[in-house]
CSV table of C-alpha atoms and ligand atoms in Angstrom, one decimal:
chain,number,residue,atom,x,y,z
A,249,UNK,CA,40.7,90.2,81.4
A,250,UNK,CA,43.3,87.4,82.1
A,251,UNK,CA,46.2,89.6,83.1
A,252,UNK,CA,48.6,86.7,83.5
A,253,UNK,CA,48.1,85.8,79.8
A,254,UNK,CA,48.4,89.5,79.0
A,255,UNK,CA,51.9,89.5,80.6
A,256,UNK,CA,53.0,86.4,78.7
A,257,UNK,CA,51.7,87.8,75.4
A,258,UNK,CA,53.4,91.2,75.8
A,259,UNK,CA,56.7,89.6,76.8
A,260,UNK,CA,56.6,87.4,73.7
A,261,UNK,CA,55.7,90.3,71.5
A,262,UNK,CA,58.5,92.5,72.8
A,263,UNK,CA,61.0,89.6,72.3
A,264,UNK,CA,59.7,89.0,68.8
A,265,UNK,CA,59.7,92.7,67.7
A,266,UNK,CA,63.1,93.6,69.2
A,267,UNK,CA,64.8,90.4,68.0
A,268,UNK,CA,68.6,90.8,68.6
A,269,UNK,CA,68.5,94.6,68.6
A,270,UNK,CA,68.7,97.0,71.5
A,271,UNK,CA,65.7,98.8,73.0
A,272,UNK,CA,65.4,101.7,75.3
A,273,UNK,CA,62.8,102.9,77.7
A,274,UNK,CA,62.4,105.8,80.0
A,275,UNK,CA,61.3,105.2,83.6
A,276,UNK,CA,59.6,107.9,85.4
A,277,UNK,CA,58.6,105.9,88.5
A,278,UNK,CA,54.9,106.0,87.7
A,279,UNK,CA,53.1,102.7,87.4
A,280,UNK,CA,52.9,102.7,83.6
A,281,UNK,CA,56.6,103.2,82.9
A,282,UNK,CA,57.5,100.8,85.8
A,283,UNK,CA,55.4,98.0,84.3
A,284,UNK,CA,57.0,98.6,80.9
A,285,UNK,CA,60.5,98.4,82.4
A,286,UNK,CA,59.8,95.1,84.1
A,287,UNK,CA,58.1,93.6,81.0
A,288,UNK,CA,60.9,94.7,78.8
A,289,UNK,CA,63.6,93.4,81.2
A,290,UNK,CA,61.8,90.0,81.4
A,291,UNK,CA,61.6,90.0,77.6
A,292,UNK,CA,65.1,91.0,76.5
A,293,UNK,CA,67.2,91.4,79.7
A,294,UNK,CA,70.1,93.8,79.5
A,295,UNK,CA,69.4,94.6,75.8
A,296,UNK,CA,66.8,96.9,77.3
A,297,UNK,CA,68.5,100.2,78.4
A,298,UNK,CA,66.3,101.8,81.0
A,299,UNK,CA,67.0,105.5,81.6
A,300,UNK,CA,65.6,107.9,84.2
A,301,UNK,CA,65.5,111.3,82.6
A,302,UNK,CA,66.0,114.1,85.1
A,303,UNK,CA,64.0,116.8,83.3
A,304,UNK,CA,64.0,119.2,86.2
A,305,UNK,CA,60.2,118.9,86.4
A,306,UNK,CA,60.1,116.1,89.0
A,307,UNK,CA,58.7,116.0,92.5
A,308,UNK,CA,60.8,116.3,95.6
A,309,UNK,CA,63.1,113.3,96.1
A,310,UNK,CA,61.7,111.5,93.0
A,311,UNK,CA,64.9,110.3,91.2
A,312,UNK,CA,66.4,108.8,94.4
A,313,UNK,CA,63.1,107.1,95.3
A,314,UNK,CA,62.7,105.4,91.9
A,315,UNK,CA,66.4,104.4,91.6
A,316,UNK,CA,66.2,102.6,95.0
A,317,UNK,CA,63.1,100.6,94.1
A,318,UNK,CA,64.6,99.4,90.8
A,319,UNK,CA,68.0,98.7,92.2
A,320,UNK,CA,66.3,96.6,94.9
A,321,UNK,CA,64.6,94.6,92.0
A,322,UNK,CA,67.9,94.1,90.3
A,323,UNK,CA,67.0,96.3,87.3
A,324,UNK,CA,69.8,98.8,86.4
A,325,UNK,CA,68.8,102.3,85.6
A,326,UNK,CA,70.9,105.1,84.1
A,327,UNK,CA,70.2,108.7,85.1
A,328,UNK,CA,70.3,111.2,82.3
A,329,UNK,CA,70.6,114.9,83.3
A,330,UNK,CA,68.5,116.8,80.8
A,331,UNK,CA,67.3,119.6,83.1
A,332,UNK,CA,68.8,122.4,81.0
A,333,UNK,CA,67.4,121.1,77.8
A,334,UNK,CA,63.8,120.9,79.2
A,335,UNK,CA,63.9,124.2,81.0
A,336,UNK,CA,65.4,125.8,77.9
A,337,UNK,CA,62.7,124.5,75.7
A,338,UNK,CA,60.0,125.7,78.0
A,339,UNK,CA,61.4,129.2,78.4
A,340,UNK,CA,58.9,131.9,77.6
A,341,UNK,CA,56.0,129.5,76.8
A,342,UNK,CA,52.6,130.0,78.4
A,343,UNK,CA,50.2,128.2,76.0
A,344,UNK,CA,49.3,124.7,77.4
A,345,UNK,CA,49.7,122.9,74.0
A,346,UNK,CA,52.9,124.7,73.2
A,347,UNK,CA,54.3,123.7,76.6
A,348,UNK,CA,53.3,120.0,76.0
A,349,UNK,CA,54.7,120.2,72.5
A,350,UNK,CA,58.0,121.5,73.8
A,351,UNK,CA,58.3,118.7,76.3
A,352,UNK,CA,57.4,116.1,73.7
A,353,UNK,CA,60.0,117.4,71.3
A,354,UNK,CA,62.7,117.7,73.9
A,355,UNK,CA,62.0,114.2,75.1
A,356,UNK,CA,61.7,112.4,71.8
A,357,UNK,CA,63.9,114.4,69.4
A,358,UNK,CA,66.6,116.0,71.5
A,359,UNK,CA,67.2,113.7,74.5
A,360,UNK,CA,66.0,110.4,73.1
A,361,UNK,CA,67.5,111.1,69.7
A,362,UNK,CA,70.8,111.6,71.3
A,363,UNK,CA,70.5,108.5,73.5
A,364,UNK,CA,69.5,106.4,70.5
A,365,UNK,CA,72.5,107.5,68.5
A,366,UNK,CA,74.8,106.8,71.5
A,367,UNK,CA,73.3,103.3,72.2
A,368,UNK,CA,72.3,102.2,68.7
A,369,UNK,CA,68.8,101.4,70.0
A,370,UNK,CA,66.2,100.6,67.4
A,371,UNK,CA,63.2,100.5,69.6
A,372,UNK,CA,61.6,102.6,72.3
A,373,UNK,CA,59.3,100.8,74.7
A,374,UNK,CA,56.6,103.1,75.9
A,375,UNK,CA,54.0,103.2,78.7
A,376,UNK,CA,51.1,104.7,76.6
A,377,UNK,CA,47.7,103.5,77.9
A,378,UNK,CA,44.3,103.4,76.3
A,379,UNK,CA,43.1,106.6,78.0
A,380,UNK,CA,46.1,108.6,76.6
A,381,UNK,CA,45.3,107.5,73.1
A,382,UNK,CA,41.5,108.2,73.4
A,383,UNK,CA,41.9,111.7,74.8
A,384,UNK,CA,44.5,112.7,72.3
A,385,UNK,CA,42.6,111.3,69.3
A,386,UNK,CA,39.4,113.0,70.6
A,387,UNK,CA,41.4,116.3,70.6
A,388,UNK,CA,40.9,116.8,74.3
A,389,UNK,CA,44.6,117.2,75.0
A,390,UNK,CA,47.8,116.0,73.5
A,391,UNK,CA,49.3,113.6,75.9
A,392,UNK,CA,53.0,113.9,75.7
A,393,UNK,CA,53.5,110.2,74.7
A,394,UNK,CA,51.2,109.9,71.7
A,395,UNK,CA,52.9,109.8,68.4
A,396,UNK,CA,51.6,107.4,65.7
A,397,UNK,CA,48.0,108.0,66.6
A,398,UNK,CA,48.3,111.6,65.6
A,399,UNK,CA,50.3,111.0,62.5
A,400,UNK,CA,53.9,111.2,63.8
A,401,UNK,CA,56.1,108.5,62.4
A,402,UNK,CA,58.8,108.1,65.1
A,403,UNK,CA,61.0,106.0,62.7
A,404,UNK,CA,61.1,108.8,60.2
A,405,UNK,CA,61.2,111.7,62.6
A,406,UNK,CA,63.5,110.4,65.3
A,407,UNK,CA,65.1,107.2,63.9
A,408,UNK,CA,63.5,104.6,66.2
A,409,UNK,CA,60.3,102.5,66.4
A,410,UNK,CA,57.9,102.8,69.3
A,411,UNK,CA,56.4,99.7,71.0
A,412,UNK,CA,53.4,100.2,73.3
A,413,UNK,CA,52.7,97.1,75.3
A,414,UNK,CA,50.1,98.8,77.5
A,415,UNK,CA,48.0,100.4,74.8
A,416,UNK,CA,44.9,98.2,75.4
A,417,UNK,CA,44.8,98.8,79.2
A,418,UNK,CA,43.4,101.5,81.4
A,419,UNK,CA,45.0,102.6,84.7
A,420,UNK,CA,43.1,100.0,86.7
A,421,UNK,CA,44.4,97.2,84.4
A,422,UNK,CA,48.0,98.5,84.6
A,423,UNK,CA,47.8,98.3,88.4
A,424,UNK,CA,46.7,94.7,88.2
A,425,UNK,CA,49.5,93.8,85.9
A,426,UNK,CA,52.0,95.7,88.1
A,427,UNK,CA,50.9,93.6,91.1
A,428,UNK,CA,51.3,90.4,89.2
A,429,UNK,CA,54.8,91.5,88.1
A,430,UNK,CA,55.8,91.8,91.8
A,431,UNK,CA,56.2,95.6,91.8
A,432,UNK,CA,56.0,97.0,95.3
A,433,UNK,CA,52.8,98.8,96.7
A,434,UNK,CA,54.8,102.0,96.6
A,435,UNK,CA,54.5,101.8,92.8
A,436,UNK,CA,51.3,99.8,92.3
A,437,UNK,CA,49.4,102.1,94.6
A,438,UNK,CA,51.1,105.3,93.6
A,439,UNK,CA,48.7,108.0,92.4
A,440,UNK,CA,48.9,108.8,88.7
A,441,UNK,CA,51.5,111.4,87.8
A,442,UNK,CA,51.7,112.8,84.3
A,443,UNK,CA,54.8,112.4,82.1
A,444,UNK,CA,55.2,116.2,81.7
A,445,UNK,CA,55.3,116.2,85.5
A,446,UNK,CA,55.1,119.4,87.4
A,447,UNK,CA,54.8,121.4,84.1
A,448,UNK,CA,51.1,120.2,84.0
A,449,UNK,CA,50.7,121.8,87.4
A,450,UNK,CA,51.9,125.3,86.4
A,451,UNK,CA,49.6,127.6,84.6
A,452,UNK,CA,51.8,130.1,82.6
A,453,UNK,CA,55.6,130.0,82.2
A,454,UNK,CA,57.6,127.1,83.7
A,455,UNK,CA,60.6,128.6,85.5
A,456,UNK,CA,62.9,127.1,88.1
A,457,UNK,CA,61.5,129.5,90.7
A,458,UNK,CA,57.9,128.5,89.9
A,459,UNK,CA,58.8,124.9,89.9
A,460,UNK,CA,60.2,125.2,93.4
A,461,UNK,CA,56.9,126.7,94.5
A,462,UNK,CA,54.7,124.0,93.0
A,463,UNK,CA,57.1,121.3,94.2
A,464,UNK,CA,56.9,122.5,97.8
A,465,UNK,CA,53.1,122.6,97.6
A,466,UNK,CA,53.0,119.2,96.0
A,467,UNK,CA,55.0,117.7,98.8
A,468,UNK,CA,52.5,119.1,101.4
A,469,UNK,CA,49.4,118.0,99.5
A,470,UNK,CA,50.8,114.4,98.9
A,471,UNK,CA,51.8,114.1,102.6
A,472,UNK,CA,48.4,115.4,103.9
A,473,UNK,CA,46.2,113.5,101.4
A,474,UNK,CA,47.9,110.1,101.1
A,475,UNK,CA,45.5,108.6,103.6
A,476,UNK,CA,42.3,109.7,101.7
A,477,UNK,CA,42.3,106.7,99.3
A,478,UNK,CA,41.6,109.3,96.5
A,479,UNK,CA,42.6,108.5,92.9
A,480,UNK,CA,44.7,111.6,92.5
A,481,UNK,CA,45.6,114.7,94.4
A,482,UNK,CA,47.8,117.6,93.4
A,483,UNK,CA,48.8,121.3,93.8
A,484,UNK,CA,48.6,123.7,90.9
A,485,UNK,CA,50.3,127.1,90.6
A,486,UNK,CA,48.1,129.7,88.9
A,487,UNK,CA,49.5,132.5,86.8
A,488,UNK,CA,47.3,135.1,88.5
A,489,UNK,CA,48.3,136.8,91.7
A,490,UNK,CA,46.3,138.0,94.6
A,491,UNK,CA,46.7,140.7,97.3
A,492,UNK,CA,47.6,139.5,100.7
A,493,UNK,CA,49.3,140.7,103.9
A,494,UNK,CA,52.5,139.3,105.1
A,495,UNK,CA,54.1,140.7,108.3
A,496,UNK,CA,51.7,143.6,108.2
A,497,UNK,CA,52.7,144.5,104.6
A,498,UNK,CA,50.8,144.3,101.4
A,499,UNK,CA,52.0,141.5,99.1
A,500,UNK,CA,50.9,140.6,95.6
A,501,UNK,CA,51.4,136.9,96.0
A,502,UNK,CA,51.0,133.5,94.3
A,503,UNK,CA,47.9,131.4,94.3
A,504,UNK,CA,48.0,127.6,94.7
A,505,UNK,CA,45.0,125.4,93.9
A,506,UNK,CA,44.5,122.0,95.6
A,507,UNK,CA,42.7,119.3,93.7
A,508,UNK,CA,41.7,115.9,95.1
A,509,UNK,CA,39.5,113.6,93.1
A,510,UNK,CA,37.8,110.2,93.0
A,511,UNK,CA,38.1,108.3,89.7
A,512,UNK,CA,38.3,104.8,88.4
A,513,UNK,CA,40.1,105.3,85.1
A,514,UNK,CA,40.6,109.1,84.8
A,515,UNK,CA,37.9,109.4,82.2
A,516,UNK,CA,35.6,111.1,84.6
A,517,UNK,CA,36.3,112.4,88.1
A,518,UNK,CA,34.5,113.9,91.1
A,519,UNK,CA,36.0,116.1,93.8
A,520,UNK,CA,36.6,114.4,97.2
A,521,UNK,CA,34.7,116.0,100.2
A,522,UNK,CA,37.7,116.6,102.4
A,523,UNK,CA,37.2,117.3,106.1
A,524,UNK,CA,37.3,121.0,106.9
A,525,UNK,CA,40.2,120.5,109.4
A,526,UNK,CA,42.3,118.8,106.8
A,527,UNK,CA,41.6,121.6,104.3
A,528,UNK,CA,42.5,124.3,106.9
A,529,UNK,CA,45.8,122.5,107.7
A,530,UNK,CA,46.7,122.3,104.1
A,531,UNK,CA,45.9,125.9,103.6
A,532,UNK,CA,48.0,127.0,106.5
A,533,UNK,CA,51.0,124.9,105.3
A,534,UNK,CA,50.7,126.0,101.7
A,535,UNK,CA,50.4,129.7,102.5
A,536,UNK,CA,53.6,129.4,104.6
A,537,UNK,CA,55.5,128.7,101.3
A,538,UNK,CA,57.5,131.8,100.3
A,539,UNK,CA,55.5,134.2,98.1
A,540,UNK,CA,52.2,132.2,98.3
A,541,UNK,CA,49.3,133.9,100.0
A,542,UNK,CA,46.2,132.1,98.8
A,543,UNK,CA,45.2,128.5,98.7
A,544,UNK,CA,42.0,127.4,96.9
A,545,UNK,CA,40.2,124.0,96.8
A,546,UNK,CA,38.9,123.0,93.3
A,547,UNK,CA,35.4,121.6,93.4
A,548,UNK,CA,35.1,120.9,89.7
A,549,UNK,CA,34.3,117.4,88.4
A,550,UNK,CA,35.6,116.0,85.1
A,551,UNK,CA,33.8,116.9,82.8
A,552,UNK,CA,33.7,119.9,82.4
A,553,UNK,CA,37.2,120.2,83.8
A,554,UNK,CA,40.1,117.9,83.0
A,555,UNK,CA,42.1,116.5,85.9
A,556,UNK,CA,45.3,118.5,85.2
A,557,UNK,CA,45.3,122.2,84.5
A,558,UNK,CA,47.3,122.2,81.3
B,219,LIG,P1,43.3,114.9,82.2
B,219,LIG,O1,44.0,116.1,82.7
B,219,LIG,O2,43.4,114.7,80.8
B,219,LIG,O3,44.2,113.7,82.9
B,219,LIG,O4,41.9,114.7,82.8
B,219,LIG,C1,43.7,112.3,82.8
B,219,LIG,C2,44.8,111.5,83.5
B,219,LIG,O5,46.0,111.4,82.7
B,219,LIG,C3,47.1,112.1,83.4
B,219,LIG,N1,47.7,112.9,82.4
B,219,LIG,C4,48.9,112.5,81.7
B,219,LIG,N2,49.6,111.4,81.9
B,219,LIG,N3,51.0,112.2,80.2
B,219,LIG,C5,50.7,111.2,81.1
B,219,LIG,O6,51.4,110.3,81.2
B,219,LIG,C6,50.3,113.3,80.0
B,219,LIG,O7,50.7,114.2,79.2
B,219,LIG,C7,49.2,113.5,80.8
B,219,LIG,N4,48.3,114.5,81.0
B,219,LIG,C8,47.4,114.1,81.9
B,219,LIG,C9,46.5,112.9,84.5
B,219,LIG,O8,47.4,113.0,85.6
B,219,LIG,C10,45.2,112.1,84.9
B,219,LIG,O9,45.5,111.0,85.7
């Protein structure tokens, strides 16, 4: 594919669709939303309002990291604190699809609905990629960002239209476009991270306490595995517990799963054969997190598993 021509076409299309109106987009710091932010700014400049939604589900240090990169590129970002709204909507939910649904609704209806009313934006630019659409349509899982393809009319339901400039690309294509747009390696080489963020890494209820546990484990896994060249690596908190011993006392503690996979486009994946020493070190560090006494390594390819746990 001619990615340079792709960029020109998408910029022209955004310009033409938005006209003189205002558009918004949410930046998460992942490669997809970063590419959309740059394309949108090139197309309509400051008529694109880019927001970073602090949903309380982010990794350690994430908002600060993203803001710095974009302010260095001269793209202004507004931070929206929506932590209470997201955690409130997730309260008591354990079913994966209900959790995803709650995040979708909070994002599109509650938070974006409010922002759209405040800014008068008529368009939402969105980082949906081809894999998201295919998996949602195939009924494998409802990606948080899919609307029209499953019969939701955002104009009718939320009062704005959605533009999806990346919907013909897969992850590898998005990375090529990101490089051509001059995004730094920190973004172009960043491992994929799902929109619903750490909520996809928690089996069972998402609470602040459980988020803190998976956030700490995620920081360890990302630090230990960033030199593997793997497509994606992550820590998952299970809802089961296991017996362990801490300070000579019995403890019924938490279980963290570590997953590290090779993949080209996330449609299939195989587990990485990590060196034993590395696994042992990760296990030691993760079981040092408060209340965690087991650490497991997931050997399952996709299929039959998916990459995320919910
Ligand atoms: P699965 O778990 O479906 O994941 O094998 C495939 C790839 O997509 C990412 N993923 C998501 N990305 N919103 C996103 O933006 C989502 O709801 C979502 N769910 C999964 C996942 O991290 C993997 O790279």
